[in-house]
């Protein structure tokens, strides 16, 4: 047996002693007492603690925003003036707030739901708590003409109850004045006034630039009047497009004049619009005085003077501050006075914005999203009928067909289908209307545009300019096509054009069948031409005039509803976080940055042009399906940037995927 203690008998520390190493050269240098891994670990722990603290602070900020930003169902005063601040645009369905833009302090255009404004006015007309209505249009940037007319009609109902309606703006433009004309008192700031432009304007054409860069736009379309792709084919507007656009713009302008003249019969509107510059010169270069002389406004004064006038009618919030009146904000009034839900349910499915493939948030008509809303409504036993509320310039054919198929599934369950067209229901927006039992529109509605197109760019000439060429092999005529670097060949062009023509034939066939008209007649009024609602009714594309209430009544009648009925909306409501972000941008600093006055609002045209440029470039480079879209119609919808859905399907989508 080995003696384990033999070698330790001379060690005074015993067998468990820690050996001591002899000093080596360099041991006199100072040593770090903490290893590198330990330093890394401490750094990670510190980062973790900091992030936890940041997220905790953000949680309380969000919680405070939710509590402070949510409209209060209780009213701030027992009675007073209903304050309708239209800071931004009015729309059928406000778009989802962009989180990054809101948190980064960017300026996202505010949208106000039209039906909220209309309901607030109609309910305030008979409510004694509302002693007057204030229309704050100082930062109003417009909306579709149908929406503006609906608000004007609701204002008339308030005035019919002998309640004063007062409007204020530093300066009025075409859209804001259409609403203001219905007020009993129109105020303008003495440095403002009224400047009416009317519909019209220019758009950008890229053919010269594309030729210079060597970019080829391979266009596949059907329809003489399908002008959506003209900016990539021409340097100017075609005579056919100019004829069609002028025709429906003239109808809209005539309707605007009729509405405003009916609301303010004593105003010298025609003479003022015909020579605004002359009227201003006659007033000593004072636009506000010229507006007053022509009877377009009733009073000139500052916001403080206007507020004092309102306080005389509806009471001052603080007697020591006579310029602060008792105000009931629109959001509070809507929260405290929800629509009544008596009787049977008529489902209302909004289709708002561009029609895109896949799912999409509010303000964009995702084919899958809208179709699911329709199927949900059809599956609900309480649904008696479906009203499709369309405010869209169209978009993807495949997404439009997905929505149409969902409507056919609802019809198979014996549910009546009624379409209510708002400002725009063109191209794909008309495609989805074809299953309807009845189609309602307004004279100002823009519809039709029965035509389709596809577009794919190629860059062979552009690359050749810098000495880059492409070459390869092919086993079939379609191998490697479309070749965006070497050029698109005739075989692919023929296939793409055939695909577009097939879809156009389907489109016209659907219209002919649904409208019970000969195909030849439909083809004669199709060709991508856009029509105003009045003309569309004469052509048989719509059945009768009327807004959403008329469409609901017709749907109830078709469903044989006996008694009361109410609208039940199927749409994605913004989350509480999105609502908080929307209210985040309503502070004083954000409001101060919004445009005011005639020059400020006119300057917005630059931003709108920039948005149009980005939309055109996106269409050229990102279009993933055959489109039934009326791009000119976008000018008659709120100019809000709304990103589309990423998913796309079909022949052109597959091609686009291969190009990525």
XYZ file of C-alpha atoms in Angstrom:
660
model
C 0.000 0.000 0.000
C 1.237 3.416 -0.830
C 1.859 5.792 2.038
C 0.197 9.051 1.051
C 1.738 11.018 3.843
C 5.274 10.141 3.064
C 5.940 13.187 0.893
C 4.274 15.688 3.200
C 5.947 14.998 6.476
C 8.157 18.044 6.070
C 5.293 20.369 4.955
C 4.175 22.433 7.968
C 0.790 23.184 6.350
C -0.152 19.573 5.977
C -1.537 17.718 2.945
C -4.256 20.390 2.266
C -1.895 23.314 1.904
C -2.194 25.576 -1.158
C 1.098 25.538 -3.049
C 2.913 28.837 -3.332
C 4.386 29.664 -6.767
C 7.781 31.276 -6.927
C 7.824 34.847 -8.354
C 8.425 35.061 -12.079
C 9.753 37.941 -14.170
C 7.024 40.534 -14.767
C 4.992 39.631 -11.721
C 5.615 43.056 -10.261
C 3.234 44.635 -12.860
C -0.264 45.576 -11.593
C -2.967 42.981 -12.389
C -6.695 43.500 -13.018
C -8.745 42.072 -10.221
C -11.768 41.385 -12.574
C -11.712 38.954 -15.494
C -12.929 40.003 -18.971
C -15.984 37.665 -18.936
C -17.044 39.204 -15.610
C -16.816 42.695 -17.148
C -18.982 41.605 -20.085
C -21.511 40.083 -17.703
C -21.717 43.297 -15.672
C -22.222 45.309 -18.867
C -25.053 43.026 -19.986
C -26.721 43.283 -16.568
C -26.474 47.087 -16.717
C -28.027 47.141 -20.193
C -30.799 44.847 -18.978
C -31.530 47.094 -16.006
C -31.571 50.202 -18.219
C -33.932 48.604 -20.722
C -36.226 47.448 -17.922
C -36.336 51.000 -16.580
C -37.017 52.457 -20.048
C -39.843 49.989 -20.732
C -41.319 50.684 -17.315
C -41.325 54.411 -18.047
C -42.850 53.789 -21.471
C -45.560 51.663 -19.856
C -46.590 54.497 -17.570
C -46.429 57.013 -20.454
C -48.702 54.796 -22.555
C -51.035 54.208 -19.616
C -51.270 57.946 -19.003
C -51.877 58.552 -22.704
C -54.659 55.982 -22.802
C -56.373 57.511 -19.800
C -55.856 61.119 -20.880
C -56.412 60.704 -24.621
C -59.564 58.607 -24.558
C -62.700 60.641 -25.286
C -64.703 61.119 -22.129
C -68.295 59.932 -22.230
C -69.036 62.719 -19.782
C -69.418 66.202 -21.212
C -67.166 69.030 -19.961
C -70.118 71.423 -19.595
C -73.842 70.940 -19.038
C -74.649 72.948 -22.143
C -72.708 74.918 -24.706
C -71.416 74.983 -28.274
C -70.700 71.739 -30.099
C -67.126 72.287 -31.285
C -66.268 70.500 -34.525
C -62.571 71.018 -35.214
C -61.773 69.661 -38.661
C -57.982 69.702 -38.380
C -56.947 67.588 -41.343
C -59.268 65.746 -43.722
C -62.611 63.981 -43.474
C -62.808 60.389 -44.679
C -65.092 57.383 -44.654
C -62.605 55.338 -42.643
C -59.538 56.947 -41.037
C -56.308 55.131 -41.754
C -54.394 53.353 -39.021
C -51.923 55.655 -37.289
C -48.326 54.897 -38.251
C -46.538 54.017 -35.012
C -43.073 55.099 -36.137
C -44.305 58.437 -37.475
C -46.239 59.169 -34.289
C -43.458 58.204 -31.870
C -40.760 59.961 -33.894
C -42.706 63.209 -33.865
C -43.541 63.123 -37.562
C -46.561 64.958 -38.884
C -49.257 62.448 -39.871
C -52.319 63.997 -41.407
C -55.276 63.704 -39.068
C -58.458 62.101 -40.393
C -61.963 62.642 -39.027
C -64.656 60.049 -39.716
C -67.483 61.541 -41.786
C -70.224 59.581 -40.087
C -69.089 60.843 -36.671
C -69.453 64.444 -37.828
C -72.845 63.806 -39.439
C -74.183 61.901 -36.429
C -72.958 64.592 -34.036
C -74.715 67.324 -36.014
C -77.956 65.397 -36.418
C -78.125 64.417 -32.755
C -77.221 67.953 -31.642
C -80.066 69.441 -33.669
C -82.700 68.188 -31.206
C -80.616 68.246 -28.031
C -81.145 71.228 -25.721
C -77.636 70.875 -24.299
C -76.242 72.148 -27.601
C -76.991 75.847 -27.908
C -74.859 76.454 -31.009
C -72.427 74.696 -33.336
C -68.900 75.903 -34.070
C -67.152 74.788 -37.256
C -63.411 75.330 -36.825
C -62.096 75.086 -40.396
C -58.806 76.886 -39.858
C -56.732 73.781 -40.611
C -59.195 71.888 -42.760
C -57.559 70.266 -45.787
C -60.620 68.839 -47.479
C -62.315 65.611 -48.400
C -64.413 64.031 -51.107
C -67.270 66.113 -52.468
C -69.907 63.568 -51.422
C -68.596 63.706 -47.852
C -68.660 67.505 -47.837
C -72.239 67.547 -49.158
C -73.321 65.100 -46.426
C -71.861 67.348 -43.736
C -73.528 70.364 -45.318
C -76.921 68.623 -45.248
C -76.439 67.779 -41.565
C -75.627 71.442 -40.833
C -78.870 72.429 -42.543
C -80.753 70.180 -40.112
C -79.215 72.062 -37.184
C -80.174 75.412 -38.665
C -83.703 74.140 -39.319
C -84.026 73.883 -35.529
C -83.138 77.600 -35.261
C -79.733 76.907 -33.745
C -76.871 79.171 -34.832
C -73.967 77.590 -36.678
C -70.782 79.659 -36.781
C -67.763 78.934 -38.976
C -64.244 80.300 -38.573
C -61.084 80.048 -40.648
C -58.181 82.303 -41.380
C -58.826 81.585 -45.054
C -61.256 79.386 -46.964
C -60.524 77.222 -49.985
C -62.857 75.210 -52.211
C -63.558 72.359 -49.783
C -63.700 74.352 -46.570
C -66.003 76.933 -48.098
C -68.473 74.269 -49.242
C -68.986 73.348 -45.587
C -68.826 76.916 -44.294
C -71.451 78.110 -46.775
C -74.087 76.215 -44.790
C -73.319 78.134 -41.572
C -75.475 80.997 -40.335
C -72.363 83.121 -39.677
C -69.114 82.829 -41.626
C -66.078 84.473 -40.044
C -62.687 85.008 -41.641
C -59.556 86.525 -40.210
C -58.784 90.000 -41.519
C -55.532 88.672 -42.997
C -57.356 85.822 -44.743
C -60.411 85.574 -46.973
C -61.858 83.223 -49.595
C -60.039 81.828 -52.623
C -61.934 79.250 -54.669
C -59.962 77.147 -57.147
C -62.399 74.418 -58.191
C -61.483 70.939 -59.434
C -58.577 70.492 -61.823
C -54.825 70.705 -61.931
C -51.846 68.982 -63.497
C -50.134 65.666 -62.952
C -46.631 64.456 -63.699
C -45.609 62.649 -66.902
C -42.370 60.643 -66.934
C -41.927 59.562 -70.555
C -39.194 62.115 -71.289
C -37.248 61.212 -68.157
C -37.601 57.494 -68.803
C -36.368 57.907 -72.372
C -33.380 59.868 -71.134
C -32.572 57.194 -68.560
C -33.273 54.337 -70.959
C -36.061 52.810 -68.841
C -38.783 50.993 -70.773
C -42.273 50.769 -69.278
C -43.866 47.614 -70.666
C -47.562 48.485 -70.519
C -50.422 46.041 -70.968
C -53.876 47.616 -70.929
C -57.388 47.573 -72.331
C -59.466 50.719 -72.582
C -59.073 53.802 -74.729
C -59.714 55.998 -71.695
C -57.608 53.968 -69.225
C -55.268 56.849 -68.513
C -53.652 55.406 -65.385
C -50.539 54.365 -67.333
C -50.273 57.452 -69.549
C -47.583 59.128 -67.400
C -45.229 56.301 -68.441
C -46.257 56.304 -72.111
C -46.659 59.985 -72.945
C -45.303 63.417 -72.135
C -48.772 64.902 -71.907
C -52.411 63.976 -71.391
C -54.091 62.195 -74.272
C -57.095 63.917 -75.899
C -59.311 61.019 -74.802
C -58.225 61.298 -71.166
C -58.604 65.079 -71.223
C -62.122 64.743 -72.629
C -63.192 62.224 -69.980
C -61.579 64.050 -67.071
C -63.015 67.405 -68.082
C -66.477 65.873 -68.434
C -66.741 64.517 -64.894
C -64.809 67.433 -63.341
C -67.307 69.835 -64.914
C -70.180 67.906 -63.349
C -68.519 68.069 -59.935
C -67.947 71.801 -60.326
C -71.546 72.437 -61.345
C -72.751 70.484 -58.318
C -70.418 72.470 -56.057
C -71.792 75.747 -57.387
C -75.379 74.550 -56.977
C -74.769 73.501 -53.374
C -73.030 76.728 -52.363
C -75.497 79.025 -54.162
C -78.404 77.248 -52.504
C -76.768 77.719 -49.106
C -75.813 81.400 -49.713
C -78.150 82.809 -52.347
C -77.177 86.434 -51.694
C -73.449 85.914 -52.302
C -71.977 87.133 -55.594
C -70.217 83.845 -56.153
C -70.035 83.729 -59.951
C -68.559 87.218 -60.339
C -66.113 86.685 -57.477
C -64.804 83.375 -58.839
C -64.618 84.698 -62.409
C -62.288 87.551 -61.391
C -60.992 87.071 -57.857
C -57.868 89.116 -58.579
C -59.992 92.021 -59.841
C -62.207 91.877 -56.751
C -59.119 91.984 -54.552
C -57.675 94.968 -56.402
C -60.997 96.806 -56.054
C -60.826 96.145 -52.297
C -57.368 97.730 -52.014
C -55.539 94.397 -52.365
C -57.379 93.110 -49.289
C -58.622 89.556 -49.907
C -60.681 89.484 -46.728
C -62.483 92.732 -47.588
C -63.139 91.499 -51.130
C -64.682 88.338 -49.656
C -66.833 90.429 -47.334
C -67.929 92.768 -50.152
C -68.989 89.802 -52.283
C -71.055 88.372 -49.429
C -68.980 85.219 -49.122
C -68.249 85.940 -45.449
C -70.323 87.744 -42.822
C -67.701 88.944 -40.345
C -64.000 89.743 -40.286
C -62.187 89.279 -37.021
C -59.573 87.415 -35.059
C -60.112 84.063 -33.394
C -60.480 85.845 -30.047
C -63.235 88.055 -31.461
C -64.938 84.983 -32.925
C -64.733 83.099 -29.620
C -66.201 86.095 -27.806
C -69.122 86.037 -30.240
C -69.715 82.341 -29.529
C -69.549 83.025 -25.780
C -72.319 85.618 -26.191
C -74.538 82.841 -27.557
C -73.495 79.775 -25.575
C -72.004 81.300 -22.434
C -68.469 81.928 -21.231
C -66.587 79.128 -19.505
C -64.968 81.694 -17.198
C -66.572 85.119 -16.685
C -63.133 86.667 -16.291
C -62.228 85.355 -19.770
C -65.126 86.255 -22.063
C -63.262 84.869 -25.070
C -63.466 81.295 -23.714
C -66.871 79.797 -24.468
C -68.548 76.659 -23.157
C -67.333 74.069 -25.653
C -68.396 70.453 -26.151
C -65.651 68.757 -28.247
C -66.770 66.488 -31.059
C -65.026 63.434 -29.567
C -66.779 63.857 -26.220
C -70.165 64.341 -27.835
C -69.797 61.231 -30.013
C -68.661 59.162 -27.023
C -71.594 60.371 -24.908
C -74.182 59.968 -27.674
C -73.664 56.699 -29.559
C -76.112 55.837 -32.360
C -79.238 53.988 -31.299
C -79.293 50.271 -32.102
C -83.013 49.623 -32.320
C -84.552 46.908 -34.438
C -82.963 44.570 -36.958
C -79.289 44.685 -37.924
C -78.237 45.708 -41.431
C -74.540 44.903 -41.862
C -72.404 47.704 -43.284
C -69.033 46.696 -44.759
C -66.771 49.679 -45.571
C -64.426 49.308 -48.556
C -62.199 52.359 -48.241
C -58.955 53.194 -49.995
C -56.936 51.237 -52.519
C -57.971 47.597 -52.942
C -54.898 45.455 -52.277
C -54.135 41.759 -52.008
C -54.102 40.110 -48.600
C -54.922 41.688 -45.271
C -54.670 45.407 -44.602
C -55.377 47.855 -41.750
C -58.210 50.375 -41.704
C -58.080 52.955 -44.483
C -56.874 50.330 -46.977
C -59.196 47.752 -48.527
C -57.362 44.471 -48.099
C -59.132 41.818 -50.167
C -58.822 39.135 -47.487
C -59.818 41.557 -44.723
C -62.955 42.867 -46.439
C -63.977 39.385 -47.608
C -63.725 38.082 -44.050
C -65.905 40.927 -42.777
C -68.536 39.999 -45.365
C -68.411 36.321 -44.403
C -68.619 37.208 -40.702
C -71.696 39.317 -41.360
C -73.278 36.541 -43.431
C -72.603 34.006 -40.665
C -74.334 36.202 -38.072
C -77.957 35.076 -37.750
C -79.017 38.598 -36.756
C -77.920 40.040 -40.128
C -80.883 40.790 -42.375
C -79.016 42.356 -45.306
C -75.586 43.674 -46.293
C -74.695 47.182 -47.455
C -71.271 47.574 -49.056
C -70.098 51.166 -48.515
C -67.511 51.812 -51.239
C -65.083 54.714 -51.303
C -62.254 53.335 -53.413
C -60.466 54.044 -56.712
C -59.964 50.278 -57.143
C -56.726 48.343 -57.265
C -55.889 44.666 -57.507
C -58.232 42.622 -59.709
C -57.607 39.485 -57.659
C -58.435 41.246 -54.392
C -61.565 42.739 -55.982
C -62.621 39.275 -57.127
C -62.026 37.897 -53.633
C -64.453 40.484 -52.265
C -66.968 39.712 -55.020
C -66.846 36.001 -54.231
C -67.564 36.719 -50.570
C -70.618 38.759 -51.608
C -71.819 35.858 -53.767
C -71.492 33.572 -50.741
C -73.661 35.999 -48.754
C -76.222 36.090 -51.594
C -76.328 32.290 -51.541
C -77.691 32.630 -48.005
C -80.552 34.759 -49.399
C -79.141 38.000 -47.963
C -79.937 41.119 -50.022
C -76.842 43.029 -51.161
C -76.945 46.797 -51.641
C -73.960 48.950 -52.669
C -73.665 52.520 -51.428
C -71.079 54.538 -53.361
C -69.457 57.448 -51.550
C -66.933 59.794 -53.199
C -65.296 57.247 -55.528
C -66.259 53.735 -56.602
C -64.258 53.181 -59.777
C -62.493 50.300 -61.521
C -62.067 47.636 -58.829
C -64.484 49.680 -56.759
C -67.094 49.001 -59.451
C -66.016 45.370 -59.918
C -67.066 44.598 -56.337
C -70.418 46.335 -56.913
C -71.518 43.875 -59.609
C -73.224 41.342 -57.252
C -75.500 44.058 -55.798
C -79.279 43.943 -55.976
C -79.288 47.754 -55.933
C -76.539 50.345 -56.422
C -76.854 53.801 -54.851
C -74.643 56.763 -55.722
C -74.681 60.529 -55.450
C -74.473 62.957 -58.378
C -70.944 63.820 -57.195
C -69.806 60.176 -57.025
C -67.028 59.190 -59.442
C -67.564 55.712 -60.824
C -67.078 53.533 -63.886
C -63.481 53.282 -65.150
C -64.175 49.755 -66.416
C -60.718 48.874 -67.679
C -57.573 47.043 -66.541
C -53.814 47.330 -66.929
C -50.509 45.812 -65.928
C -47.074 47.391 -65.935
C -43.518 46.034 -65.741
C -40.348 48.130 -66.215
C -37.197 46.914 -67.972
C -33.713 48.484 -67.928
C -31.788 47.032 -70.868
C -31.346 50.427 -72.561
C -30.397 52.081 -69.284
C -27.676 49.486 -68.649
C -26.395 49.823 -72.203
C -25.802 53.523 -71.586
C -23.200 52.600 -68.970
C -21.712 49.708 -70.945
C -23.555 46.837 -69.244
C -25.177 44.170 -71.429
C -26.976 40.901 -70.738
C -26.751 37.534 -72.492
C -27.670 33.927 -71.714
C -29.472 30.817 -72.904
C -33.139 29.891 -73.328
C -34.823 26.514 -73.538
C -38.269 27.962 -74.299
C -39.497 31.306 -75.642
C -40.373 32.306 -72.061
C -37.122 31.261 -70.394
C -35.909 34.060 -68.150
C -38.816 36.318 -69.078
C -39.528 39.043 -68.349
C -35.833 39.847 -68.666
C -35.597 43.266 -67.073
C -31.895 43.465 -67.932
C -31.846 42.022 -71.451
C -35.281 43.249 -72.576
C -38.768 41.752 -72.615
C -39.410 39.616 -75.704
C -42.467 39.496 -77.964
C -43.697 36.163 -76.586
C -43.925 37.496 -73.056
C -45.556 40.721 -74.221
C -48.208 38.705 -76.072
C -48.885 36.535 -73.024
C -49.150 39.526 -70.674
C -51.462 41.422 -73.039
C -53.641 38.326 -73.436
C -53.918 38.053 -69.640
C -55.053 41.669 -69.368
C -57.535 41.302 -72.229
C -58.998 38.179 -70.625
C -59.575 40.021 -67.361
C -61.135 42.951 -69.217
C -63.534 40.552 -70.944
C -64.457 39.122 -67.550
C -64.989 42.633 -66.187
C -67.314 43.762 -68.982
C -69.112 40.414 -68.830
C -69.766 40.834 -65.112
C -71.108 44.340 -65.663
C -73.360 43.255 -68.531
C -74.808 40.374 -66.512
C -75.316 42.346 -63.299
C -76.811 45.408 -65.016
C -78.877 43.264 -67.408
C -77.522 45.083 -70.440
C -76.186 43.811 -73.777
C -72.444 43.309 -73.774
C -72.068 45.651 -76.737
C -73.667 48.504 -74.771
C -71.384 47.915 -71.787
C -68.316 47.820 -74.027
C -69.347 51.168 -75.494
C -69.441 52.854 -72.054
C -66.447 50.974 -70.646
C -62.990 51.451 -72.204
C -61.776 52.705 -68.811
C -63.867 55.874 -68.962
C -64.753 57.577 -65.688
C -68.267 58.949 -65.133
C -69.863 61.260 -62.590
C -72.769 59.771 -60.662
C -75.476 61.610 -62.617
C -74.201 60.377 -65.965
C -73.582 56.894 -64.557
C -77.229 56.695 -63.572
C -78.342 57.669 -67.070
C -76.080 54.949 -68.468
C -77.525 52.349 -66.123
C -74.344 51.824 -64.100
C -76.161 52.831 -60.897
C -79.831 52.464 -59.972
C -80.685 55.580 -58.017
C -79.372 58.561 -56.094
C -79.052 58.465 -52.339
C -76.572 58.226 -49.521
C -75.995 55.524 -46.934
C -79.353 56.075 -45.151
C -81.207 55.491 -48.428
C -79.140 52.351 -49.091
C -79.919 51.032 -45.589
C -83.633 51.650 -46.097
C -83.551 49.840 -49.458
C -81.676 46.898 -47.917
C -84.243 46.661 -45.107
C -87.077 46.713 -47.653
C -85.453 43.971 -49.747
C -85.026 41.912 -46.583
C -88.702 42.485 -45.693
C -87.736 43.998 -42.338
C -90.866 44.997 -40.481
C -90.103 47.825 -38.085
C -86.921 49.567 -36.998
C -83.434 48.710 -38.202
C -79.909 49.924 -37.515
C -76.489 49.792 -39.135
C -74.031 47.282 -37.705
C -70.527 48.043 -38.963
C -68.050 45.284 -39.693
C -64.615 46.872 -39.718
C -61.387 46.740 -37.767
C -61.464 49.302 -35.002
C -58.150 50.969 -34.090
C -56.515 49.523 -30.989
C -56.361 51.524 -27.773
C -52.666 52.057 -28.463
C -53.458 53.414 -31.953
C -56.083 55.739 -30.474
C -53.531 56.976 -27.968
C -51.068 57.665 -30.781
C -53.760 59.528 -32.698
C -54.398 61.768 -29.707
C -50.663 62.159 -29.157
C -50.455 64.427 -32.205
C -53.229 66.763 -31.084
C -51.101 68.818 -28.762
C -50.424 72.507 -29.106
C -47.065 72.069 -30.829
C -48.470 69.690 -33.452
C -51.444 71.913 -34.104
C -49.199 74.914 -34.484
C -47.315 73.100 -37.256
C -50.452 72.436 -39.306
C -51.057 74.754 -42.271
C -53.192 77.850 -41.729
C -54.263 80.595 -44.059
C -54.499 80.660 -47.812
C -50.750 80.424 -48.488
C -50.275 77.736 -45.857
C -52.974 75.505 -47.316
C -51.846 76.242 -50.873
C -48.340 75.146 -49.874
C -49.766 71.716 -49.115
C -49.993 71.213 -52.876
C -46.232 70.693 -52.892
C -46.524 67.866 -50.392
C -49.436 66.358 -52.296
C -47.351 66.430 -55.477
C -44.546 64.643 -53.652
C -46.985 61.980 -52.477
C -48.337 61.574 -55.982
C -44.790 61.152 -57.282
C -44.111 58.427 -54.709
C -47.395 56.687 -55.569
C -46.531 56.736 -59.275
C -43.064 55.328 -58.654
C -44.489 52.624 -56.395
C -46.961 51.639 -59.118
C -44.149 51.397 -61.663
C -41.820 49.316 -59.504
C -44.009 47.422 -57.025
C -47.270 46.538 -58.780
C -47.790 42.833 -58.123
C -51.018 42.090 -60.005
C -53.220 43.188 -62.866
C -54.861 46.412 -61.753
C -58.411 47.680 -62.121
C -57.560 51.102 -60.735
C -58.478 54.703 -61.490
C -55.415 56.668 -60.475
C -56.870 60.003 -61.569
C -59.710 59.362 -59.121
C -57.272 59.530 -56.209
C -57.393 63.310 -56.485
C -60.991 63.198 -55.253
C -60.155 61.276 -52.085
C -58.330 62.552 -48.981
C -54.643 62.887 -49.829
C -53.394 60.578 -47.092
C -50.349 58.343 -47.632
C -51.535 54.796 -47.023
C -49.136 51.875 -47.515
C -50.554 48.828 -49.266
C -50.435 45.203 -48.174
C -47.381 43.149 -49.029
C -49.121 39.980 -50.238
C -49.984 39.630 -53.926
C -51.169 36.783 -56.132
C -51.586 35.888 -59.792
C -49.606 36.058 -63.026
C -48.189 39.532 -62.569
C -47.478 38.860 -58.885
C -45.461 35.784 -59.814
C -43.537 37.826 -62.363
C -42.890 40.577 -59.828
C -41.658 37.980 -57.332
C -39.169 36.627 -59.866
C -37.781 40.113 -60.329
C -36.941 40.551 -56.648
